[in-house]
Coordinates of C-alpha atoms in Angstrom, one line a residue:
Chain A
A22 CA 49.9 -57.2 -47.8
Q23 CA 50.7 -55.9 -51.3
S24 CA 52.8 -58.2 -53.5
V25 CA 53.8 -58.7 -57.2
T26 CA 54.7 -61.8 -59.0
Q27 CA 56.7 -61.7 -62.3
L28 CA 56.1 -64.5 -64.8
G29 CA 59.1 -65.7 -66.5
S30 CA 62.7 -65.2 -65.1
H31 CA 64.3 -64.9 -68.6
V32 CA 62.9 -63.5 -71.8
S33 CA 64.8 -63.6 -75.0
V34 CA 63.7 -61.5 -77.8
S35 CA 65.2 -60.5 -81.5
E36 CA 66.1 -57.1 -82.1
G37 CA 63.1 -55.2 -83.3
A38 CA 60.7 -57.6 -82.0
L39 CA 58.0 -56.8 -79.3
V40 CA 59.1 -57.0 -75.6
L41 CA 56.4 -58.3 -73.2
L42 CA 57.1 -58.7 -69.6
R43 CA 54.4 -59.9 -67.2
C44 CA 53.5 -58.7 -63.7
N45 CA 50.6 -59.8 -61.6
Y46 CA 49.8 -58.0 -58.3
S47 CA 48.0 -58.7 -55.0
S48 CA 46.7 -55.7 -53.3
S49 CA 43.9 -55.2 -50.8
V50 CA 43.8 -51.5 -51.7
P51 CA 44.2 -49.6 -55.0
P52 CA 47.9 -50.4 -55.9
Y53 CA 50.7 -48.1 -56.6
L54 CA 52.8 -50.1 -59.2
F55 CA 56.2 -49.5 -60.7
W56 CA 58.5 -51.0 -63.3
Y57 CA 62.3 -50.5 -62.7
V58 CA 65.3 -51.4 -64.9
Q59 CA 68.8 -52.6 -63.7
Y60 CA 71.7 -52.5 -65.9
P61 CA 74.8 -54.6 -64.6
N62 CA 76.5 -53.1 -61.7
Q63 CA 74.0 -50.2 -61.3
G64 CA 71.2 -49.3 -59.2
L65 CA 67.5 -49.3 -60.3
Q66 CA 66.0 -46.8 -62.7
L67 CA 62.3 -46.0 -62.8
L68 CA 60.5 -46.9 -66.2
L69 CA 57.1 -45.8 -65.2
K70 CA 54.6 -45.9 -62.6
Y71 CA 50.9 -46.3 -62.1
T72 CA 49.1 -44.1 -59.4
S73 CA 45.5 -44.6 -60.3
A74 CA 45.4 -42.0 -63.2
A75 CA 45.3 -43.4 -66.8
T76 CA 45.5 -47.0 -67.1
L77 CA 47.9 -47.0 -69.8
V78 CA 51.1 -45.5 -68.5
K79 CA 53.9 -44.5 -70.9
G80 CA 57.4 -44.4 -69.6
I81 CA 61.0 -43.8 -70.7
N82 CA 62.9 -45.5 -73.6
G83 CA 59.6 -46.4 -75.4
F84 CA 58.2 -48.6 -72.7
E85 CA 54.6 -48.7 -71.6
A86 CA 52.3 -50.6 -69.1
E87 CA 48.7 -51.2 -68.8
F88 CA 47.1 -51.5 -65.6
K89 CA 44.1 -54.1 -65.8
K90 CA 42.3 -54.4 -62.6
S91 CA 40.2 -57.4 -63.8
E92 CA 43.2 -59.3 -64.5
T93 CA 45.2 -57.8 -61.6
S94 CA 48.1 -57.3 -64.1
F95 CA 50.5 -54.7 -64.9
H96 CA 52.5 -56.1 -67.9
L97 CA 55.4 -53.9 -69.6
T98 CA 55.6 -53.7 -73.2
K99 CA 57.9 -52.2 -75.9
P100 CA 57.0 -52.4 -79.6
S101 CA 60.5 -52.8 -80.8
A102 CA 63.4 -54.0 -78.8
H103 CA 66.8 -52.5 -79.0
M104 CA 70.2 -54.0 -77.8
S105 CA 70.2 -51.4 -75.1
D106 CA 67.2 -52.9 -73.7
A107 CA 69.1 -55.9 -72.4
A108 CA 68.9 -55.7 -68.7
E109 CA 67.1 -56.9 -65.6
Y110 CA 63.6 -55.6 -65.1
F111 CA 61.6 -55.4 -61.8
C112 CA 58.0 -55.0 -61.1
A113 CA 57.1 -53.3 -57.8
V114 CA 54.2 -52.4 -55.7
S115 CA 54.0 -50.0 -52.8
S116 CA 53.8 -52.3 -49.8
S117 CA 51.8 -49.9 -47.7
G118 CA 49.3 -48.9 -50.5
S119 CA 50.4 -45.3 -50.5
N120 CA 52.9 -43.3 -52.6
D121 CA 55.6 -43.6 -49.8
Y122 CA 58.0 -45.8 -51.7
K123 CA 58.2 -48.8 -49.3
L124 CA 58.3 -51.1 -52.2
S125 CA 57.7 -54.9 -52.5
F126 CA 59.7 -56.2 -55.7
G127 CA 59.3 -59.0 -57.9
A128 CA 62.0 -61.5 -58.4
G129 CA 62.9 -59.8 -61.8
T130 CA 62.9 -60.9 -65.4
T131 CA 66.2 -60.9 -67.4
V132 CA 65.9 -59.8 -70.9
T133 CA 68.3 -60.6 -73.7
V134 CA 68.3 -59.1 -77.0
R135 CA 69.3 -61.2 -80.1
A136 CA 70.9 -59.4 -83.0
Chain B
E4 CA 73.2 -39.6 -62.6
T5 CA 70.7 -39.9 -59.6
G6 CA 72.5 -37.9 -57.2
V7 CA 72.6 -40.7 -54.7
T8 CA 76.1 -41.9 -53.8
Q9 CA 76.9 -45.0 -51.9
S10 CA 80.2 -46.0 -50.2
P11 CA 82.0 -48.1 -50.4
T12 CA 81.2 -49.9 -53.7
H13 CA 82.5 -53.3 -52.4
L14 CA 83.2 -54.7 -48.9
I15 CA 84.3 -57.9 -47.7
K16 CA 83.7 -58.8 -44.0
T17 CA 83.9 -62.0 -41.9
R18 CA 80.9 -63.7 -40.0
G19 CA 80.2 -62.0 -36.8
Q20 CA 81.8 -58.7 -37.6
Q21 CA 79.8 -55.3 -37.9
V22 CA 79.5 -53.2 -41.1
T23 CA 78.4 -49.5 -41.9
L24 CA 77.3 -48.7 -45.3
R25 CA 76.9 -44.9 -46.2
C26 CA 74.6 -43.1 -48.4
S27 CA 74.6 -39.5 -49.6
S28 CA 71.2 -38.2 -51.0
Q29 CA 70.4 -35.1 -53.1
S30 CA 69.7 -31.8 -51.0
G31 CA 66.1 -31.6 -50.1
H32 CA 65.5 -35.4 -50.1
N33 CA 63.9 -35.9 -46.7
T34 CA 63.1 -39.6 -47.1
V35 CA 65.9 -42.5 -47.5
S36 CA 65.0 -46.0 -47.8
W37 CA 67.6 -49.0 -47.9
Y38 CA 67.1 -52.3 -49.7
Q39 CA 68.9 -55.6 -49.7
Q40 CA 69.1 -57.5 -53.0
A41 CA 70.5 -60.9 -52.8
L42 CA 72.0 -62.5 -56.0
G43 CA 69.4 -63.5 -58.6
Q44 CA 66.4 -61.8 -56.5
G45 CA 64.5 -58.5 -56.3
P46 CA 65.3 -56.0 -53.7
Q47 CA 63.8 -56.2 -50.3
F48 CA 62.9 -53.4 -48.1
I49 CA 64.8 -53.1 -45.1
F50 CA 63.6 -49.7 -43.6
Q51 CA 62.8 -46.1 -44.4
Y52 CA 63.9 -43.0 -42.5
Y53 CA 62.0 -39.7 -42.8
R54 CA 63.4 -36.4 -41.3
E55 CA 65.9 -38.5 -39.2
E56 CA 63.4 -40.9 -37.7
E57 CA 62.6 -44.6 -38.8
N58 CA 59.4 -44.7 -40.8
G59 CA 58.7 -48.2 -41.5
R60 CA 60.6 -51.5 -41.4
G61 CA 60.5 -54.7 -43.5
N62 CA 61.0 -58.0 -42.2
F63 CA 64.5 -57.6 -40.9
P64 CA 66.0 -58.5 -37.5
P65 CA 67.0 -55.5 -34.9
R66 CA 70.8 -56.2 -35.9
F67 CA 70.0 -54.1 -38.9
S68 CA 69.8 -50.6 -37.8
G69 CA 70.1 -47.2 -39.4
L70 CA 70.6 -43.4 -39.2
Q71 CA 69.7 -40.4 -41.0
F72 CA 71.6 -37.0 -40.7
P73 CA 70.5 -33.5 -41.2
N74 CA 72.9 -33.2 -44.2
Y75 CA 71.0 -35.7 -46.2
S76 CA 73.4 -38.5 -45.6
S77 CA 72.4 -41.8 -43.9
E78 CA 73.8 -45.1 -42.7
L79 CA 72.9 -48.8 -42.6
N80 CA 74.6 -50.7 -39.7
V81 CA 74.5 -54.4 -39.5
N82 CA 75.9 -56.2 -36.5
A83 CA 76.8 -59.8 -36.0
L84 CA 77.1 -60.5 -39.9
E85 CA 75.8 -63.8 -41.1
L86 CA 76.7 -65.4 -44.3
D87 CA 73.3 -64.7 -45.8
D88 CA 73.8 -61.1 -45.3
S89 CA 75.9 -61.2 -48.5
A90 CA 74.1 -59.0 -50.9
L91 CA 73.9 -55.8 -52.9
Y92 CA 72.6 -53.0 -50.5
L93 CA 70.7 -50.2 -52.2
C94 CA 70.0 -46.8 -50.9
A95 CA 67.2 -44.7 -52.4
S96 CA 66.0 -41.3 -51.6
S97 CA 62.6 -39.6 -52.7
S98 CA 62.4 -36.3 -54.4
R99 CA 61.0 -33.2 -52.8
D100 CA 57.6 -33.7 -54.4
N101 CA 57.8 -37.6 -53.8
E102 CA 57.2 -38.2 -57.5
K103 CA 60.2 -40.4 -58.0
L104 CA 62.6 -42.6 -56.2
F105 CA 66.4 -42.5 -56.7
F106 CA 68.5 -45.3 -56.3
G107 CA 72.3 -45.4 -55.8
S108 CA 74.5 -47.9 -57.4
G109 CA 74.7 -49.9 -54.2
T110 CA 77.4 -51.5 -52.0
Q111 CA 78.2 -55.2 -52.7
L112 CA 78.8 -56.9 -49.4
S113 CA 80.4 -60.3 -49.1
V114 CA 80.3 -62.1 -45.7
L115 CA 82.9 -64.9 -45.6

């Protein structure tokens, strides 16, 4: 079965600093991997997804993630944090191993941004 | 704006009752998925419907059931509510080309 583990339930960064959110996956097949963001009282919004094309995936709002098979990782980064990046971030993998959106999510990482 | 609308936004029920949550997807979105998000946790996949048929189910008991209608609306029904069913329930539909999953804002269910 496919699963993801997010390392660190809370991350605090200064405005303008690098944001790094860690995600490791476990998959018996080439994975479909996703990063979602959730703002308070809202649903989830897709930041980016990996579907076995380029290993460096660029998403919305300046975020990007790099797929590293050797490390079974899919960490999310943003070079310079903005106050608006404060939210909860979820890494997810397609539990069926295909692009059918039956997703298995990590527990989430809450990002706070300090002025 | 995702085009996925859920109702109601909040709901309070008592243990043992039954509840129906509703979701309206964008036209043409043939696939709808339901997720349960307990406080402080990531969403958990309940089930998925494709063209009005169940198309995969997560680790949820049969008292969780669903329906999908031809007009791109769907329902999640939960019977014999338990305290642990208190959670945010999210509906999500897939775009026509299956390139993206659109989430609604969810229904917050509290079971007392």
